[in-house]
Amino acid sequence: MKSQAAIVFGGASGLGEATARKLAEAGHSVTVADLNEERGEVVADEIGGAFVTADVTEEDSTRDAVAVAADTEGGLRICVNCAGVGAAGRIVGKEGAAPLDGYRWAININLIGTINVLRLAAEAMVGNEPGEHMQRGVCVNTASIAAYDGQIGQTAYAATKGGVVSLTLPAARDLSRSGVRVMTIAPGLFDTPLLALLPEPARKALGDNVPFPSRLGIPEEFGALALHIVENPMLNGEVIRLDGALRMAPR
Ligand SMILES: NC(=O)c1ccc[n+]([C@@H]2O[C@H](COP(=O)([O-])OP(=O)(O)OC[C@H]3O[C@@H](n4cnc5c(N)ncnc54)[C@H](O)[C@@H]3O)[C@@H](O)[C@H]2O)c1
C-alpha cells in the first residue's frame, strides 16, 4: 500500500501508541494527537512522526490536529481514535444514585469524543481525490467488549462504548457516497497502562479468564488489526471483537 497520511488520537499510550507504531512501520506518515504532550512527543519522535496536543472533546483542538495531519500531499487518509477513559461505579451505590457528572464525563470523552473525531476527520477526507478502489479515507473507532457484556459497575463505560458500536453502521452508510469507510474495534482485555495499575496477580487472573489465548491482549495485536482494516477495503460498517473469545461474567 502507498504511504498515506494518518492521525492517531490517543496515540501517546497503550492501544493508540501501538497503532501509531504499526502504521509508521507500514510506511505511513503518522500524526500522534493526545492530551499527554510529554509521552506523545516521545512516541512521535520514535516513529518519525509529528505530535499535536488535542482534546477529543473539544472542537477547536481536534479540528487543528486534523488540519495538521491533512496538510500533506494526498490529504488525510487514515484516522484511528484510541483516546478514551475507563469509568466504574454501580448505578446505585452505598451513597445512593451514582453522580450524573460521572456519566457526563465518561460519555463526553468516549462517545462525544469519538463522534467529534469521526466527523472532523471524515470532513477532511471527503475532499480528497479518490484513491485506489475509489476510496478517500478510513476511520477506525475503539469500543470495548463492555458494549456487549458490561460488568457490575460498568453502566457508564458500557453506555459510552455501546454508543460507539451503534454509530458504526450509520456512519459508514452516511459516508459511503464519499468513499470513506468506518470501522470499530471492540477490544477485550489488553495489557496497557490502563491495566498496568493493577497488581500482577490481578492482571494474571484477568488473563486466565480468556479462553484462548489465556492471557491479556498485547497492544501490537490491536495495532495489527487496525492496520489490516486500513488495508482491506471490503471491511466497512462493522465492529470486530478482538478478545480471545472472552465473554465477561457479571463481575
Ligand atoms: N486496555 C484495555 O483492556 C481496553 C479494553 C477495551 C477497550 N479499551 C479502550 O481502548 C482505548 C485505549 O485504551 P488504552 O488501554 O490504550 O488506554 P491508555 O490510558 O493507555 O491510553 C489512552 C490515551 O488516550 C488519551 N486521552 C484520554 N482522554 C483524552 C482526550 N480527551 N483527548 C485526547 N486524548 C485523550 C490519554 O492521554 C492516553 O494517551 C480506550 O477507549 C479504552 O476504553 C481498552
mmCIF file of C-alpha atoms and ligand atoms in Angstrom:
data_model
loop_
_atom_site.group_PDB
_atom_site.id
_atom_site.type_symbol
_atom_site.label_atom_id
_atom_site.label_comp_id
_atom_site.label_asym_id
_atom_site.label_seq_id
_atom_site.Cartn_x
_atom_site.Cartn_y
_atom_site.Cartn_z
ATOM 1 C CA MET A 1 0.000 0.000 0.000
ATOM 2 C CA LYS A 2 1.198 3.516 -0.816
ATOM 3 C CA SER A 3 2.333 5.694 2.076
ATOM 4 C CA GLN A 4 -0.573 7.781 3.381
ATOM 5 C CA ALA A 5 -1.159 10.461 5.985
ATOM 6 C CA ALA A 6 -2.575 9.074 9.219
ATOM 7 C CA ILE A 7 -3.633 10.501 12.553
ATOM 8 C CA VAL A 8 -3.949 8.519 15.769
ATOM 9 C CA PHE A 9 -5.894 10.136 18.596
ATOM 10 C CA GLY A 10 -4.854 8.747 21.959
ATOM 11 C CA GLY A 11 -1.589 7.807 20.249
ATOM 12 C CA ALA A 12 0.602 8.612 23.262
ATOM 13 C CA SER A 13 -0.161 5.402 25.145
ATOM 14 C CA GLY A 14 -1.424 1.835 25.035
ATOM 15 C CA LEU A 15 -3.508 0.758 22.055
ATOM 16 C CA GLY A 16 -3.106 4.089 20.262
ATOM 17 C CA GLU A 17 0.658 4.080 20.676
ATOM 18 C CA ALA A 18 0.896 0.532 19.298
ATOM 19 C CA THR A 19 -1.286 1.556 16.354
ATOM 20 C CA ALA A 20 0.827 4.630 15.625
ATOM 21 C CA ARG A 21 3.926 2.409 15.601
ATOM 22 C CA LYS A 22 2.310 -0.194 13.296
ATOM 23 C CA LEU A 23 1.134 2.446 10.834
ATOM 24 C CA ALA A 24 4.588 4.034 10.793
ATOM 25 C CA GLU A 25 6.265 0.627 10.284
ATOM 26 C CA ALA A 26 3.955 0.108 7.304
ATOM 27 C CA GLY A 27 5.334 3.341 5.819
ATOM 28 C CA HIS A 28 2.521 5.749 6.630
ATOM 29 C CA SER A 29 3.256 9.232 7.914
ATOM 30 C CA VAL A 30 1.683 9.438 11.331
ATOM 31 C CA THR A 31 0.486 12.363 13.439
ATOM 32 C CA VAL A 32 0.070 11.485 17.095
ATOM 33 C CA ALA A 33 -2.700 13.503 18.774
ATOM 34 C CA ASP A 34 -3.167 13.295 22.521
ATOM 35 C CA LEU A 35 -3.655 15.266 25.726
ATOM 36 C CA ASN A 36 -0.398 13.827 27.066
ATOM 37 C CA GLU A 37 2.234 16.029 25.436
ATOM 38 C CA GLU A 38 5.268 14.558 27.151
ATOM 39 C CA ARG A 39 4.587 10.965 26.143
ATOM 40 C CA GLY A 40 3.092 11.945 22.788
ATOM 41 C CA GLU A 41 6.253 13.801 21.780
ATOM 42 C CA VAL A 42 8.370 10.752 22.650
ATOM 43 C CA VAL A 43 6.216 8.381 20.576
ATOM 44 C CA ALA A 44 6.084 10.779 17.620
ATOM 45 C CA ASP A 45 9.848 11.236 17.780
ATOM 46 C CA GLU A 46 10.499 7.486 17.834
ATOM 47 C CA ILE A 47 8.308 6.811 14.793
ATOM 48 C CA GLY A 48 9.440 9.846 12.811
ATOM 49 C CA GLY A 49 6.010 11.436 13.027
ATOM 50 C CA ALA A 50 4.528 14.667 14.333
ATOM 51 C CA PHE A 51 2.803 15.358 17.628
ATOM 52 C CA VAL A 52 -0.136 17.680 18.253
ATOM 53 C CA THR A 53 -1.868 18.368 21.530
ATOM 54 C CA ALA A 54 -5.551 17.668 21.193
ATOM 55 C CA ASP A 55 -8.526 17.058 23.420
ATOM 56 C CA VAL A 56 -11.064 14.915 21.573
ATOM 57 C CA THR A 57 -13.913 16.570 23.466
ATOM 58 C CA GLU A 58 -13.023 19.985 22.051
ATOM 59 C CA GLU A 59 -13.980 21.168 18.606
ATOM 60 C CA ASP A 60 -11.006 23.501 18.086
ATOM 61 C CA SER A 61 -8.030 21.402 19.143
ATOM 62 C CA THR A 62 -9.415 18.336 17.339
ATOM 63 C CA ARG A 63 -10.007 20.341 14.163
ATOM 64 C CA ASP A 64 -6.475 21.777 14.394
ATOM 65 C CA ALA A 65 -4.968 18.309 14.853
ATOM 66 C CA VAL A 66 -6.835 17.012 11.808
ATOM 67 C CA ALA A 67 -5.644 20.043 9.821
ATOM 68 C CA VAL A 68 -2.004 19.317 10.723
ATOM 69 C CA ALA A 69 -2.343 15.710 9.535
ATOM 70 C CA ALA A 70 -4.274 16.729 6.412
ATOM 71 C CA ASP A 71 -1.614 19.218 5.383
ATOM 72 C CA THR A 72 0.263 16.614 3.343
ATOM 73 C CA GLU A 73 0.205 15.660 -0.292
ATOM 74 C CA GLY A 74 -2.803 13.405 -0.815
ATOM 75 C CA GLY A 75 -4.543 14.669 2.338
ATOM 76 C CA LEU A 76 -5.534 12.765 5.470
ATOM 77 C CA ARG A 77 -6.482 9.169 4.564
ATOM 78 C CA ILE A 78 -6.328 7.252 7.849
ATOM 79 C CA CYS A 79 -7.781 8.164 11.261
ATOM 80 C CA VAL A 80 -7.682 5.861 14.267
ATOM 81 C CA ASN A 81 -9.198 7.045 17.532
ATOM 82 C CA CYS A 82 -7.999 5.316 20.691
ATOM 83 C CA ALA A 83 -8.475 8.242 23.077
ATOM 84 C CA GLY A 84 -10.624 7.087 25.937
ATOM 85 C CA VAL A 85 -11.047 6.582 29.658
ATOM 86 C CA GLY A 86 -12.358 3.910 31.999
ATOM 87 C CA ALA A 87 -15.194 4.598 34.433
ATOM 88 C CA ALA A 88 -16.506 2.479 37.294
ATOM 89 C CA GLY A 89 -19.307 2.645 39.846
ATOM 90 C CA ARG A 90 -22.646 0.976 40.496
ATOM 91 C CA ILE A 91 -25.745 2.793 39.306
ATOM 92 C CA VAL A 92 -26.925 2.805 42.920
ATOM 93 C CA GLY A 93 -24.103 2.515 45.431
ATOM 94 C CA LYS A 94 -23.744 2.837 49.195
ATOM 95 C CA GLU A 95 -24.048 6.611 48.858
ATOM 96 C CA GLY A 96 -27.189 6.399 46.686
ATOM 97 C CA ALA A 97 -27.582 7.089 42.972
ATOM 98 C CA ALA A 98 -24.317 7.372 41.067
ATOM 99 C CA PRO A 99 -23.456 11.031 40.345
ATOM 100 C CA LEU A 100 -24.720 12.166 36.973
ATOM 101 C CA ASP A 101 -21.484 14.070 36.405
ATOM 102 C CA GLY A 102 -19.541 10.800 36.283
ATOM 103 C CA TYR A 103 -21.741 9.655 33.405
ATOM 104 C CA ARG A 104 -21.419 13.018 31.661
ATOM 105 C CA TRP A 105 -17.633 12.893 31.973
ATOM 106 C CA ALA A 106 -17.291 9.380 30.512
ATOM 107 C CA ILE A 107 -19.846 9.977 27.754
ATOM 108 C CA ASN A 108 -18.168 13.242 26.831
ATOM 109 C CA ILE A 109 -14.750 11.674 26.318
ATOM 110 C CA ASN A 110 -15.594 8.216 24.989
ATOM 111 C CA LEU A 111 -18.726 8.887 22.944
ATOM 112 C CA ILE A 112 -18.866 12.610 22.106
ATOM 113 C CA GLY A 113 -15.065 12.483 21.616
ATOM 114 C CA THR A 114 -15.454 9.625 19.144
ATOM 115 C CA ILE A 115 -18.164 11.487 17.252
ATOM 116 C CA ASN A 116 -16.090 14.668 17.228
ATOM 117 C CA VAL A 117 -13.006 12.934 15.833
ATOM 118 C CA LEU A 118 -15.030 10.969 13.315
ATOM 119 C CA ARG A 119 -16.939 13.945 11.927
ATOM 120 C CA LEU A 120 -13.871 16.187 11.622
ATOM 121 C CA ALA A 121 -11.572 13.520 10.168
ATOM 122 C CA ALA A 122 -14.290 12.487 7.707
ATOM 123 C CA GLU A 123 -14.859 16.109 6.733
ATOM 124 C CA ALA A 124 -11.187 16.366 5.799
ATOM 125 C CA MET A 125 -11.294 13.041 3.934
ATOM 126 C CA VAL A 126 -14.321 13.733 1.743
ATOM 127 C CA GLY A 127 -12.324 16.469 -0.017
ATOM 128 C CA ASN A 128 -9.544 14.040 -1.018
ATOM 129 C CA GLU A 129 -9.074 12.834 -4.566
ATOM 130 C CA PRO A 130 -10.391 9.264 -4.760
ATOM 131 C CA GLY A 131 -7.565 6.747 -4.454
ATOM 132 C CA GLU A 132 -7.395 3.006 -5.043
ATOM 133 C CA HIS A 133 -10.908 1.410 -5.023
ATOM 134 C CA MET A 134 -12.283 5.000 -5.223
ATOM 135 C CA GLN A 135 -11.567 5.295 -1.510
ATOM 136 C CA ARG A 136 -10.957 8.675 0.101
ATOM 137 C CA GLY A 137 -10.249 7.560 3.640
ATOM 138 C CA VAL A 138 -10.848 5.201 6.536
ATOM 139 C CA CYS A 139 -11.753 5.879 10.164
ATOM 140 C CA VAL A 140 -11.305 3.327 12.948
ATOM 141 C CA ASN A 141 -13.003 3.796 16.335
ATOM 142 C CA THR A 142 -12.334 1.977 19.579
ATOM 143 C CA ALA A 143 -15.207 0.484 21.570
ATOM 144 C CA SER A 144 -14.898 -2.368 24.096
ATOM 145 C CA ILE A 145 -16.500 -5.733 24.700
ATOM 146 C CA ALA A 146 -18.190 -3.938 27.618
ATOM 147 C CA ALA A 147 -20.542 -2.646 24.924
ATOM 148 C CA TYR A 148 -21.968 -6.201 24.841
ATOM 149 C CA ASP A 149 -21.214 -7.748 28.226
ATOM 150 C CA GLY A 150 -20.653 -4.899 30.618
ATOM 151 C CA GLN A 151 -19.931 -5.963 34.160
ATOM 152 C CA ILE A 152 -21.242 -4.787 37.512
ATOM 153 C CA GLY A 153 -20.195 -1.154 37.898
ATOM 154 C CA GLN A 154 -19.853 -0.574 34.168
ATOM 155 C CA THR A 155 -23.089 1.210 33.204
ATOM 156 C CA ALA A 156 -21.298 4.457 32.333
ATOM 157 C CA TYR A 157 -18.444 2.806 30.463
ATOM 158 C CA ALA A 158 -20.726 0.335 28.656
ATOM 159 C CA ALA A 159 -23.097 3.150 27.644
ATOM 160 C CA THR A 160 -20.233 5.070 26.050
ATOM 161 C CA LYS A 161 -18.937 2.044 24.177
ATOM 162 C CA GLY A 162 -22.412 0.859 23.166
ATOM 163 C CA GLY A 163 -22.864 4.235 21.525
ATOM 164 C CA VAL A 164 -19.644 3.800 19.575
ATOM 165 C CA VAL A 165 -20.753 0.334 18.421
ATOM 166 C CA SER A 166 -24.177 1.633 17.345
ATOM 167 C CA LEU A 167 -22.937 4.587 15.327
ATOM 168 C CA THR A 168 -20.530 2.486 13.262
ATOM 169 C CA LEU A 169 -23.020 1.280 10.637
ATOM 170 C CA PRO A 170 -24.926 4.542 10.134
ATOM 171 C CA ALA A 171 -21.644 6.481 9.945
ATOM 172 C CA ALA A 172 -20.373 4.063 7.293
ATOM 173 C CA ARG A 173 -23.665 4.446 5.426
ATOM 174 C CA ASP A 174 -23.515 8.267 5.663
ATOM 175 C CA LEU A 175 -20.000 8.355 4.291
ATOM 176 C CA SER A 176 -20.341 5.629 1.658
ATOM 177 C CA ARG A 177 -21.135 8.102 -1.104
ATOM 178 C CA SER A 178 -17.794 9.811 -0.351
ATOM 179 C CA GLY A 179 -15.726 6.626 -0.303
ATOM 180 C CA VAL A 180 -14.862 6.901 3.396
ATOM 181 C CA ARG A 181 -15.005 3.694 5.435
ATOM 182 C CA VAL A 182 -15.852 3.478 9.146
ATOM 183 C CA MET A 183 -14.926 0.526 11.333
ATOM 184 C CA THR A 184 -14.810 -0.122 15.082
ATOM 185 C CA ILE A 185 -12.641 -2.467 17.098
ATOM 186 C CA ALA A 186 -14.088 -3.791 20.368
ATOM 187 C CA PRO A 187 -11.090 -4.974 22.409
ATOM 188 C CA GLY A 188 -11.286 -7.454 25.261
ATOM 189 C CA LEU A 189 -8.605 -7.109 27.946
ATOM 190 C CA PHE A 190 -5.332 -5.581 26.806
ATOM 191 C CA ASP A 191 -2.116 -5.046 28.697
ATOM 192 C CA THR A 192 -1.861 -1.251 28.550
ATOM 193 C CA PRO A 193 -1.050 1.416 31.152
ATOM 194 C CA LEU A 194 -4.773 1.342 31.932
ATOM 195 C CA LEU A 195 -4.417 -2.189 33.335
ATOM 196 C CA ALA A 196 -0.811 -1.796 34.487
ATOM 197 C CA LEU A 197 -2.187 -0.030 37.560
ATOM 198 C CA LEU A 198 -3.479 -3.390 38.806
ATOM 199 C CA PRO A 199 -1.144 -5.655 40.791
ATOM 200 C CA GLU A 200 0.401 -8.543 38.827
ATOM 201 C CA PRO A 201 -1.811 -11.284 40.423
ATOM 202 C CA ALA A 202 -4.946 -9.357 39.433
ATOM 203 C CA ARG A 203 -3.673 -8.906 35.873
ATOM 204 C CA LYS A 204 -2.824 -12.601 35.668
ATOM 205 C CA ALA A 205 -6.286 -13.540 36.938
ATOM 206 C CA LEU A 206 -7.888 -11.377 34.249
ATOM 207 C CA GLY A 207 -5.778 -13.059 31.572
ATOM 208 C CA ASP A 208 -6.588 -16.543 32.885
ATOM 209 C CA ASN A 209 -10.283 -15.912 32.167
ATOM 210 C CA VAL A 210 -9.653 -15.518 28.452
ATOM 211 C CA PRO A 211 -10.495 -18.848 26.696
ATOM 212 C CA PHE A 212 -7.659 -18.726 24.151
ATOM 213 C CA PRO A 213 -5.038 -17.424 24.202
ATOM 214 C CA SER A 214 -5.352 -17.323 28.014
ATOM 215 C CA ARG A 215 -3.627 -14.043 28.600
ATOM 216 C CA LEU A 216 -4.131 -10.327 28.229
ATOM 217 C CA GLY A 217 -4.031 -8.998 24.697
ATOM 218 C CA ILE A 218 -0.830 -7.330 23.545
ATOM 219 C CA PRO A 219 -1.286 -3.774 22.205
ATOM 220 C CA GLU A 220 0.569 -4.754 18.989
ATOM 221 C CA GLU A 221 -2.282 -7.198 18.259
ATOM 222 C CA PHE A 222 -4.701 -4.282 18.308
ATOM 223 C CA GLY A 223 -2.358 -2.237 16.095
ATOM 224 C CA ALA A 224 -2.110 -5.142 13.643
ATOM 225 C CA LEU A 225 -5.918 -5.290 13.329
ATOM 226 C CA ALA A 226 -6.152 -1.528 12.853
ATOM 227 C CA LEU A 227 -3.561 -1.791 10.069
ATOM 228 C CA HIS A 228 -5.435 -4.686 8.466
ATOM 229 C CA ILE A 229 -8.650 -2.652 8.490
ATOM 230 C CA VAL A 230 -6.792 0.172 6.770
ATOM 231 C CA GLU A 231 -5.513 -2.227 4.112
ATOM 232 C CA ASN A 232 -8.731 -4.190 3.463
ATOM 233 C CA PRO A 233 -11.252 -2.080 1.517
ATOM 234 C CA MET A 234 -14.110 -4.544 1.999
ATOM 235 C CA LEU A 235 -14.216 -4.004 5.763
ATOM 236 C CA ASN A 236 -16.807 -1.309 6.405
ATOM 237 C CA GLY A 237 -19.628 -0.546 8.841
ATOM 238 C CA GLU A 238 -18.702 -3.402 11.171
ATOM 239 C CA VAL A 239 -17.469 -3.914 14.725
ATOM 240 C CA ILE A 240 -14.778 -6.531 15.275
ATOM 241 C CA ARG A 241 -14.354 -8.070 18.714
ATOM 242 C CA LEU A 242 -10.694 -8.691 19.492
ATOM 243 C CA ASP A 243 -10.948 -10.694 22.678
ATOM 244 C CA GLY A 244 -9.719 -14.326 22.508
ATOM 245 C CA ALA A 245 -13.382 -15.485 22.817
ATOM 246 C CA LEU A 246 -13.790 -13.737 26.191
ATOM 247 C CA ARG A 247 -17.378 -13.124 27.314
ATOM 248 C CA MET A 248 -17.223 -11.203 30.548
ATOM 249 C CA ALA A 249 -19.037 -12.518 33.611
ATOM 250 C CA PRO A 250 -21.192 -10.188 35.739
ATOM 251 C CA ARG A 251 -18.181 -9.477 37.964
HETATM 252 N N1 LIG B 1 -6.815 -1.723 27.645
HETATM 253 C C1 LIG B 1 -7.913 -2.429 27.544
HETATM 254 O O1 LIG B 1 -8.007 -3.548 28.043
HETATM 255 C C2 LIG B 1 -9.098 -1.896 26.773
HETATM 256 C C3 LIG B 1 -10.188 -2.753 26.586
HETATM 257 C C4 LIG B 1 -11.291 -2.302 25.883
HETATM 258 C C5 LIG B 1 -11.311 -1.022 25.372
HETATM 259 N N2 LIG B 1 -10.250 -0.197 25.583
HETATM 260 C C6 LIG B 1 -10.348 1.150 25.033
HETATM 261 O O2 LIG B 1 -9.227 1.419 24.231
HETATM 262 C C7 LIG B 1 -8.925 2.812 24.263
HETATM 263 C C8 LIG B 1 -7.456 2.990 24.605
HETATM 264 O O3 LIG B 1 -7.235 2.430 25.888
HETATM 265 P P1 LIG B 1 -5.761 2.136 26.437
HETATM 266 O O4 LIG B 1 -5.879 0.916 27.252
HETATM 267 O O5 LIG B 1 -4.783 2.217 25.337
HETATM 268 O O6 LIG B 1 -5.639 3.373 27.451
HETATM 269 P P2 LIG B 1 -4.392 4.348 27.753
HETATM 270 O O7 LIG B 1 -4.795 5.070 29.003
HETATM 271 O O8 LIG B 1 -3.117 3.609 27.725
HETATM 272 O O9 LIG B 1 -4.425 5.358 26.518
HETATM 273 C C9 LIG B 1 -5.459 6.274 26.323
HETATM 274 C C10 LIG B 1 -4.871 7.539 25.733
HETATM 275 O O10 LIG B 1 -5.965 8.439 25.472
HETATM 276 C C11 LIG B 1 -5.554 9.739 25.858
HETATM 277 N N3 LIG B 1 -6.725 10.544 26.159
HETATM 278 C C12 LIG B 1 -7.604 10.419 27.187
HETATM 279 N N4 LIG B 1 -8.543 11.372 27.133
HETATM 280 C C13 LIG B 1 -8.263 12.132 26.037
HETATM 281 C C14 LIG B 1 -8.868 13.264 25.446
HETATM 282 N N5 LIG B 1 -9.947 13.847 25.984
HETATM 283 N N6 LIG B 1 -8.320 13.768 24.320
HETATM 284 C C15 LIG B 1 -7.220 13.219 23.777
HETATM 285 N N7 LIG B 1 -6.586 12.145 24.293
HETATM 286 C C16 LIG B 1 -7.111 11.615 25.414
HETATM 287 C C17 LIG B 1 -4.678 9.528 27.078
HETATM 288 O O11 LIG B 1 -3.833 10.650 27.321
HETATM 289 C C18 LIG B 1 -3.900 8.283 26.685
HETATM 290 O O12 LIG B 1 -2.705 8.597 26.000
HETATM 291 C C19 LIG B 1 -9.908 3.432 25.269
HETATM 292 O O13 LIG B 1 -11.012 3.950 24.558
HETATM 293 C C20 LIG B 1 -10.357 2.245 26.095
HETATM 294 O O14 LIG B 1 -11.652 2.420 26.618
HETATM 295 C C21 LIG B 1 -9.150 -0.602 26.269
#
